[in-house]
PDB file of C-alpha atoms and ligand atoms in Angstrom:
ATOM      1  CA  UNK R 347     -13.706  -7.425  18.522  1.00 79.00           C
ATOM      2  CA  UNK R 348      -9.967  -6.078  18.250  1.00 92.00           C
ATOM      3  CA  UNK R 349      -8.123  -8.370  16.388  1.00 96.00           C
ATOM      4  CA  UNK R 350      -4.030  -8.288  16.043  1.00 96.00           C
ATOM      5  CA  UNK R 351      -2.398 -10.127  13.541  1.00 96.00           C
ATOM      6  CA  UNK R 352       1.390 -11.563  13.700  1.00 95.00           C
ATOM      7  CA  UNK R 353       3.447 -13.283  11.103  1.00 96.00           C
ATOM      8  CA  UNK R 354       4.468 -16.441  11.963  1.00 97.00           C
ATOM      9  CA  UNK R 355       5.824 -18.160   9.132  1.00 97.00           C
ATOM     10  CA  UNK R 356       8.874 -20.479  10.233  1.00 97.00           C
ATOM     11  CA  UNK R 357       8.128 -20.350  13.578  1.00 97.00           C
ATOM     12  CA  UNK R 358       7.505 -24.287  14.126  1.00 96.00           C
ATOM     13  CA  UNK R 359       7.107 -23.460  18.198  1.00 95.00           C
ATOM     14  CA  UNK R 360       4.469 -21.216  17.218  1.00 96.00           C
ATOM     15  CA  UNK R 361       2.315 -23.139  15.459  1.00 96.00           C
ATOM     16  CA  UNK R 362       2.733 -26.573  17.402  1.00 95.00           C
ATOM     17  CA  UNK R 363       1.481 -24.391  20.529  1.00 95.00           C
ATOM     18  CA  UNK R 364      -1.139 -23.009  18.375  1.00 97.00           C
ATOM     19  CA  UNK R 365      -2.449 -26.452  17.451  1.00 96.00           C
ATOM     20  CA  UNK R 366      -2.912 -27.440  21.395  1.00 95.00           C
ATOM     21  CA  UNK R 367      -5.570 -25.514  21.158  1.00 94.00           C
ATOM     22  CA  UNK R 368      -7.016 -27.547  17.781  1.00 96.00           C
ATOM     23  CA  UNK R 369      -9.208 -30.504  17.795  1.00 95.00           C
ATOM     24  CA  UNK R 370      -8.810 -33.481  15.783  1.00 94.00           C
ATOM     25  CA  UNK R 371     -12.314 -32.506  13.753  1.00 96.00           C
ATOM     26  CA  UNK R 372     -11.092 -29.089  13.508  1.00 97.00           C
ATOM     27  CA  UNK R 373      -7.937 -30.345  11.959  1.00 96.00           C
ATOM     28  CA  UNK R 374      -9.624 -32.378   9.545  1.00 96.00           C
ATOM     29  CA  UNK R 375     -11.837 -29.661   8.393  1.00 97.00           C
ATOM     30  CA  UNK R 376      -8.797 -27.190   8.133  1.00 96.00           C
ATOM     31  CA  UNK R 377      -6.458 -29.948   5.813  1.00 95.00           C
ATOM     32  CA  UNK R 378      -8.928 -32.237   4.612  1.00 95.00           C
ATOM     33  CA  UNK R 379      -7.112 -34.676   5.953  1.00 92.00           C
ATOM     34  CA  UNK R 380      -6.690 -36.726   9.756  1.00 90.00           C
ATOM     35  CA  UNK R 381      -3.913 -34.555  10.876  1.00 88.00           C
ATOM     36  CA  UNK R 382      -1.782 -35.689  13.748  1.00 87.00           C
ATOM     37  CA  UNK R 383       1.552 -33.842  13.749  1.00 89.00           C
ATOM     38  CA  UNK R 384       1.095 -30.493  11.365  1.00 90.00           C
ATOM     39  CA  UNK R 385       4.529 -29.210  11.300  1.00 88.00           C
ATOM     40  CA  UNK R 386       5.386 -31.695   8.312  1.00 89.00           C
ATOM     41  CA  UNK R 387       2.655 -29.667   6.236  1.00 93.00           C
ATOM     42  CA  UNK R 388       3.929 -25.894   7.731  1.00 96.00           C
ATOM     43  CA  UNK R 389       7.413 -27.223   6.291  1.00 94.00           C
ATOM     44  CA  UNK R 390       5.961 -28.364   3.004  1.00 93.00           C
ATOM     45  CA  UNK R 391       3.871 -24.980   2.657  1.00 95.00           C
ATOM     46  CA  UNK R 392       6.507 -22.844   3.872  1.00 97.00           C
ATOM     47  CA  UNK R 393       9.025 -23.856   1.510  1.00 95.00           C
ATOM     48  CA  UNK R 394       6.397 -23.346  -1.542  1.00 92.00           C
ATOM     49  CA  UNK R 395       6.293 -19.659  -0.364  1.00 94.00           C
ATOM     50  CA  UNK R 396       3.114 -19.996   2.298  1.00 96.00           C
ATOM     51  CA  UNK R 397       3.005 -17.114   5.037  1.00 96.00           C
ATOM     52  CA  UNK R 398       1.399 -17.810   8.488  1.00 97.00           C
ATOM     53  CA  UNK R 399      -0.564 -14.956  10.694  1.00 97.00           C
ATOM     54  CA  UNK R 400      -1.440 -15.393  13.960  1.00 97.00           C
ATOM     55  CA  UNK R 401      -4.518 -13.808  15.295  1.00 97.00           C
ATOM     56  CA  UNK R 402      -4.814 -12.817  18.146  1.00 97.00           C
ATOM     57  CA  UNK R 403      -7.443 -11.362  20.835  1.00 96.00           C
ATOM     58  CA  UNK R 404      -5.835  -9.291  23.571  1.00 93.00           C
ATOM     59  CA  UNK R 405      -2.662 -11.998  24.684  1.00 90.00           C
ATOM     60  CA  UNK R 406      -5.279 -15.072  23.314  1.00 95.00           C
ATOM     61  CA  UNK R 407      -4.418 -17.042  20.172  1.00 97.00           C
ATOM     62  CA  UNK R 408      -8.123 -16.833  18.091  1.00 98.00           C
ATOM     63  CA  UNK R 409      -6.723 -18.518  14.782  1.00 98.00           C
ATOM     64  CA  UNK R 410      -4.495 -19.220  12.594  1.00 98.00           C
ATOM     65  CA  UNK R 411      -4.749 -18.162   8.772  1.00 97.00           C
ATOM     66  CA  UNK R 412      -2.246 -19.448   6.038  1.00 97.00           C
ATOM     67  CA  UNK R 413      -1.699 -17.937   2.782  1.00 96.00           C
ATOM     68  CA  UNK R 414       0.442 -19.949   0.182  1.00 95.00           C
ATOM     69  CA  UNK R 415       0.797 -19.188  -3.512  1.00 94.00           C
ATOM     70  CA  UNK R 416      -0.819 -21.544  -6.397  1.00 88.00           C
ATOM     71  CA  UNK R 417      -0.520 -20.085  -9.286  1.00 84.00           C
ATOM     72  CA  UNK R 418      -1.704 -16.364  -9.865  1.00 81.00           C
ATOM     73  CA  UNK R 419      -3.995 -17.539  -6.603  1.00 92.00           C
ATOM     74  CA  UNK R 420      -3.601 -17.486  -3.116  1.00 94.00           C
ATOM     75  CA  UNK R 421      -4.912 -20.745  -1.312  1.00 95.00           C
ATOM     76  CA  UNK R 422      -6.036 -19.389   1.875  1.00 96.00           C
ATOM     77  CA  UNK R 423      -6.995 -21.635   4.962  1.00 97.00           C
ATOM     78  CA  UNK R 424      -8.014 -20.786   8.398  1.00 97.00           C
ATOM     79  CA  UNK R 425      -8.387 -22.280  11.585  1.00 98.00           C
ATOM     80  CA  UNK R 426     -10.367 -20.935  14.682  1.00 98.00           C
ATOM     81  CA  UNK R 427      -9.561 -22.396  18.232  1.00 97.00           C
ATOM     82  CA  UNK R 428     -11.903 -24.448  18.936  1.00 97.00           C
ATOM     83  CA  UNK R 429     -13.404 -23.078  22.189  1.00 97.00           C
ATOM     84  CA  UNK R 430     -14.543 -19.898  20.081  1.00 97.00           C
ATOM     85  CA  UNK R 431     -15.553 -20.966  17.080  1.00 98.00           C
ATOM     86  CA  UNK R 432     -19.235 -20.137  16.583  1.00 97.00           C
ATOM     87  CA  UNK R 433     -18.932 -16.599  17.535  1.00 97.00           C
ATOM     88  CA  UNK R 434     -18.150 -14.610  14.507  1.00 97.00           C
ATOM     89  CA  UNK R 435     -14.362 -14.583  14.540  1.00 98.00           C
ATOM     90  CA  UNK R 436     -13.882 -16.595  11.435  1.00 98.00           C
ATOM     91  CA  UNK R 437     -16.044 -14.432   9.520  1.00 97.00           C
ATOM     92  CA  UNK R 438     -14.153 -10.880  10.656  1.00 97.00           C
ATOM     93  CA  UNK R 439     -10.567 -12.530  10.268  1.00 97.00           C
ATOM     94  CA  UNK R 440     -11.781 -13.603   6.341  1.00 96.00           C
ATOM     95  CA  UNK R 441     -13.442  -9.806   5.991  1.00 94.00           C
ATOM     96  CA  UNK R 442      -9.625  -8.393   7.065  1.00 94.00           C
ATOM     97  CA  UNK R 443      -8.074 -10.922   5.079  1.00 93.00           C
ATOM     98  CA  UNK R 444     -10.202 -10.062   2.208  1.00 92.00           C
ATOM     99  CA  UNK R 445      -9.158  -6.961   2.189  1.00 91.00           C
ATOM    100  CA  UNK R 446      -5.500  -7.806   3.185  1.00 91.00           C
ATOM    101  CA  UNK R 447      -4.907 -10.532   0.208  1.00 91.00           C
ATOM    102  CA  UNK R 448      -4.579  -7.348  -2.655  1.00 90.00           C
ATOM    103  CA  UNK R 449      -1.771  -6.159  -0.784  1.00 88.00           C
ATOM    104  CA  UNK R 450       0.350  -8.925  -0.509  1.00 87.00           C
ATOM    105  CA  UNK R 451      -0.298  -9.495  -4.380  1.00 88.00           C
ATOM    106  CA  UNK R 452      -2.654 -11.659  -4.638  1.00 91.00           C
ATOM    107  CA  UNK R 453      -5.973 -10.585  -6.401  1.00 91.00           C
ATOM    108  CA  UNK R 454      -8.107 -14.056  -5.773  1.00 95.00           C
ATOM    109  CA  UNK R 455      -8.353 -16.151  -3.255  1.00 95.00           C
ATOM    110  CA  UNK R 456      -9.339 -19.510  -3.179  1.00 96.00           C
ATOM    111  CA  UNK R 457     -10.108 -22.558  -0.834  1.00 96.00           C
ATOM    112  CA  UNK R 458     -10.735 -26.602  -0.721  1.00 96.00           C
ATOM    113  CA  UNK R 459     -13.918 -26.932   1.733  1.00 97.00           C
ATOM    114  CA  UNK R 460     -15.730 -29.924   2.938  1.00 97.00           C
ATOM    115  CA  UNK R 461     -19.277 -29.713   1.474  1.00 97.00           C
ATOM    116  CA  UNK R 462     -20.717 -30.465   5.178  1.00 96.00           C
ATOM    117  CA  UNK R 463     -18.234 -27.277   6.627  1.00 97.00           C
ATOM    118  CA  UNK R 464     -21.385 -25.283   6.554  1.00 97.00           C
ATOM    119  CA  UNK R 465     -19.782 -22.672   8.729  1.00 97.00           C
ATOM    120  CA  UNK R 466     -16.951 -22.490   6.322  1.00 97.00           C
ATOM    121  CA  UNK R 467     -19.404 -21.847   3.484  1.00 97.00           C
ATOM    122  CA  UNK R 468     -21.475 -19.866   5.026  1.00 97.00           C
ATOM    123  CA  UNK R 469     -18.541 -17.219   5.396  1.00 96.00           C
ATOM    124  CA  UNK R 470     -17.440 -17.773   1.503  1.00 96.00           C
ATOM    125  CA  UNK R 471     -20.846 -16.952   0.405  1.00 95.00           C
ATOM    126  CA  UNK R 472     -20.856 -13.946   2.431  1.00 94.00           C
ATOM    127  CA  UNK R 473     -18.146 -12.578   0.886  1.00 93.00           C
ATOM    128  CA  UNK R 474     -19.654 -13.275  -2.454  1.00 93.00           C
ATOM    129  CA  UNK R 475     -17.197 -16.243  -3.452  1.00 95.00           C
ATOM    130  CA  UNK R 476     -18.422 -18.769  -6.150  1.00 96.00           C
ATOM    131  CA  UNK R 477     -18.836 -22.208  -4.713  1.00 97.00           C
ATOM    132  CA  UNK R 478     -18.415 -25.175  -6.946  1.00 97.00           C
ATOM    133  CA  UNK R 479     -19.019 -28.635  -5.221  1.00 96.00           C
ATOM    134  CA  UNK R 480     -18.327 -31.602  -6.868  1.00 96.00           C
ATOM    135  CA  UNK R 481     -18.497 -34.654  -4.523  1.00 96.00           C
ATOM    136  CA  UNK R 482     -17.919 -33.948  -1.143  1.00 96.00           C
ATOM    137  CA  UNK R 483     -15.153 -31.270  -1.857  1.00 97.00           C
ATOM    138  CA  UNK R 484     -16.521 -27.615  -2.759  1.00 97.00           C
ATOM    139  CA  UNK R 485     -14.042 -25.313  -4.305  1.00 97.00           C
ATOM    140  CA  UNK R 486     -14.500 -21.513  -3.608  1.00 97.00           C
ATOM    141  CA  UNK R 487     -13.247 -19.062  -5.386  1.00 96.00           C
ATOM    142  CA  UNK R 488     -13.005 -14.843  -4.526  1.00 95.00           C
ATOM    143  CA  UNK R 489     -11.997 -12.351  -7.022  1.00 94.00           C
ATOM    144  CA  UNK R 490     -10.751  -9.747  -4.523  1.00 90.00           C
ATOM    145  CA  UNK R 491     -10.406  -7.101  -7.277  1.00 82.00           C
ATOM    146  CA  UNK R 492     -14.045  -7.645  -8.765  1.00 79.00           C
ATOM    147  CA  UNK R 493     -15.429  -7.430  -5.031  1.00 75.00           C
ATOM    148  CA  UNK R 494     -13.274  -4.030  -4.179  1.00 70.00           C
ATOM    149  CA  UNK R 495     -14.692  -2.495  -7.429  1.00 70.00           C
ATOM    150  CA  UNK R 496     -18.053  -3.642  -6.754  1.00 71.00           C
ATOM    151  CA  UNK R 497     -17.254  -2.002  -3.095  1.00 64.00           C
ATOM    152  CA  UNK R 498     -16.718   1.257  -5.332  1.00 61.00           C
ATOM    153  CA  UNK R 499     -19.381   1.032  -7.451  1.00 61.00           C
ATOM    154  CA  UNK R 500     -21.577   1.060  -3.622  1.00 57.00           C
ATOM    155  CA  UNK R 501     -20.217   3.729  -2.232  1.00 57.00           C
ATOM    156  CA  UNK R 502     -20.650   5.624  -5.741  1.00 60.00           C
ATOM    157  CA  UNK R 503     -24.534   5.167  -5.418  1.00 59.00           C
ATOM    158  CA  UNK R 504     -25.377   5.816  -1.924  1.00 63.00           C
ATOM    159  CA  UNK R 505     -23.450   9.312  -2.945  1.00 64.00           C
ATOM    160  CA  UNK R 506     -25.203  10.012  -5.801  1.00 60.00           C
ATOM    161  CA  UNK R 507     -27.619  12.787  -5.068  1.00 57.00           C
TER     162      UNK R 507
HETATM  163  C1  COA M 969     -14.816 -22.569   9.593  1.00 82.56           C
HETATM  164  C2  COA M 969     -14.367 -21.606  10.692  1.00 82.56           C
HETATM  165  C3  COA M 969     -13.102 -20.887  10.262  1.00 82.56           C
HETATM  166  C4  COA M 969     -15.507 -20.560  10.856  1.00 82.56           C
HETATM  167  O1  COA M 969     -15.151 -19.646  11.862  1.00 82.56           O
HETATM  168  P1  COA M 969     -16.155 -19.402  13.078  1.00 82.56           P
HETATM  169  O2  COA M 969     -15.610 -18.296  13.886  1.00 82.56           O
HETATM  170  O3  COA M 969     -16.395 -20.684  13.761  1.00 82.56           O
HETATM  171  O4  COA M 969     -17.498 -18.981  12.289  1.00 82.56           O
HETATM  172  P2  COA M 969     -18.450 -17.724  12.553  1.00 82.56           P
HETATM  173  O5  COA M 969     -18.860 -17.682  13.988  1.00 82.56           O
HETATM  174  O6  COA M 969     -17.832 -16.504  11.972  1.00 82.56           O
HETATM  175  O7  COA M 969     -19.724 -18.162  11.705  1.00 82.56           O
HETATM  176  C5  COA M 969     -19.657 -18.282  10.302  1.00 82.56           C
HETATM  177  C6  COA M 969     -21.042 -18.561   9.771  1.00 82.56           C
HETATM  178  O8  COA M 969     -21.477 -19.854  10.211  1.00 82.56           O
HETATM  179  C7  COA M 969     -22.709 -19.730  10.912  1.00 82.56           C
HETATM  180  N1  COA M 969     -22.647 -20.689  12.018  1.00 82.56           N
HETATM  181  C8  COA M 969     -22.133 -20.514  13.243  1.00 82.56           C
HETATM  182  N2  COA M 969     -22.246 -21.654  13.955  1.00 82.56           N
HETATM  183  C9  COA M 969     -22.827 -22.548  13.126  1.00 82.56           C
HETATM  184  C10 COA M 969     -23.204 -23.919  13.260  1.00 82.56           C
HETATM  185  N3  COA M 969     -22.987 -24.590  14.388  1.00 82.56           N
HETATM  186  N4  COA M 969     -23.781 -24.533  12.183  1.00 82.56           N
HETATM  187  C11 COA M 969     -24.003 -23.865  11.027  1.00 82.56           C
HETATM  188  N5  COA M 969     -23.653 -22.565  10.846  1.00 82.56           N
HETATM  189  C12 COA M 969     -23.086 -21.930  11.890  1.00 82.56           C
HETATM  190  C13 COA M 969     -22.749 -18.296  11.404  1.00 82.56           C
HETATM  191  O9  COA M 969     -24.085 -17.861  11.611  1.00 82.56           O
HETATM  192  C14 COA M 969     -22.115 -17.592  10.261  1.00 82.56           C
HETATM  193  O10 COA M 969     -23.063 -17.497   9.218  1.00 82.56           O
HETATM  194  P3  COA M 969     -23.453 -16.107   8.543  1.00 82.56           P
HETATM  195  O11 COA M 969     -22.246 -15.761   7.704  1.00 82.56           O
HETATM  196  O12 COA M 969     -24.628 -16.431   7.704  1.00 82.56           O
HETATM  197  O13 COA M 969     -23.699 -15.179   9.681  1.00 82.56           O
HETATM  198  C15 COA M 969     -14.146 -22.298  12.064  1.00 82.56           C
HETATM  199  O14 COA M 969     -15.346 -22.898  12.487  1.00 82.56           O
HETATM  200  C16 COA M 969     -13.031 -23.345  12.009  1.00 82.56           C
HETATM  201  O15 COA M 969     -11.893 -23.026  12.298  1.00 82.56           O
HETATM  202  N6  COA M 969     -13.363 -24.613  11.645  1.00 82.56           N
HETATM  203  C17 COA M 969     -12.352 -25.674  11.553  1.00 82.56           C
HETATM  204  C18 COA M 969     -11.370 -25.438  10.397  1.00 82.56           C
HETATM  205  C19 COA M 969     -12.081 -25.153   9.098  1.00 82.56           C
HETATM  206  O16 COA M 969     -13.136 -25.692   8.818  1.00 82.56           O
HETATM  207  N7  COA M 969     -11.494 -24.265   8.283  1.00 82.56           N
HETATM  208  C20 COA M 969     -12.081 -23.884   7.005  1.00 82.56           C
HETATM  209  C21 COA M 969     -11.456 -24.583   5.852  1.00 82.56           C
HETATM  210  S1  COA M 969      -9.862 -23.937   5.484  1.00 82.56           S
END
């Protein structure tokens, strides 16, 4: 899987063409929210300091991930097309973003996810996020600094003799 990844942040043509490729369920899960038109919400995060990336496969779109500032936090989101979700993409793009996030200052990450987005979850847990759920909102949470040092810490024991 060779993944490229392109800023897009202000690039309104960019994302609307993106979102062709977006369900209305998909949409939903990515905003918590029926979204019809998302260029209102790429203005509103834009303007509070959110980057875009655009991933892409080759020439194909694969997702979109957004990265906007709360805080001493990143709020990350991502969004998959939906005629490859399922196969593992979301789960690389959040590894490289993982690793990413400490670069572009940020040292944790965290997200708004439906409780049912078990896909979603699935990937947070992987990465060894706490999940807190209250209602039908889970919040997740990544310290990226406490996972590279536990990354570290690894690599120290399988070296040790
Ligand atoms: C959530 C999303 C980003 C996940 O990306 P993806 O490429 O579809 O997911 P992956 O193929 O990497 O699978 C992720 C995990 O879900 C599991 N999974 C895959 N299909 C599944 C299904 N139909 N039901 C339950 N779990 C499933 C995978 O086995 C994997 O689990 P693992 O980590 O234990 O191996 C993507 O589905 C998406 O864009 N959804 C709509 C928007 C959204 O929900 N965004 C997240 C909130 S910001």
């Amino acid at each position: 899987m060779e993944l490229d990844f392109y800023e897009i942040t202000g690039r309104y043509d960019e994302v609307a063409k993106f979102y062709s490729s977006v369900g209305e369920e998909s949409r939903y899960l990515r905003f918590l929210a029926a979204v019809r038109d998302p260029a209102s919400i790429y203005s509103y995060m834009w303007s509070c300091g959110g980057r875009s990336f655009l991933v892409v496969e080759g020439r194909r779109p694969v997702a979109l991930v957004d990265v906007t500032p709360c805080g001493d936090e990143a709020e990350a989101g991502i969004v998959v097309v939906d005629s490859l979700q399922g196969r593992g993409y979301g789960t690389k793009i959040a590894e490289v973003f993982a690793e990413l996030l400490p670069r572009l200052g940020f040292d944790v990450v965290k997200a708004e996810i439906y409780r049912e987005n078990l896909k979603a979850l699935s990937i947070a847990r992987r990465l060894g996020a706490s999940v807190v759920c209250r209602g039908v909102i889970c919040t997740v949470r990544l310290n990226l600094r406490q996972r590279a040092l536990r990354g570290v810490a690894a690599l120290k024991l399988v070296a040790t003799p």
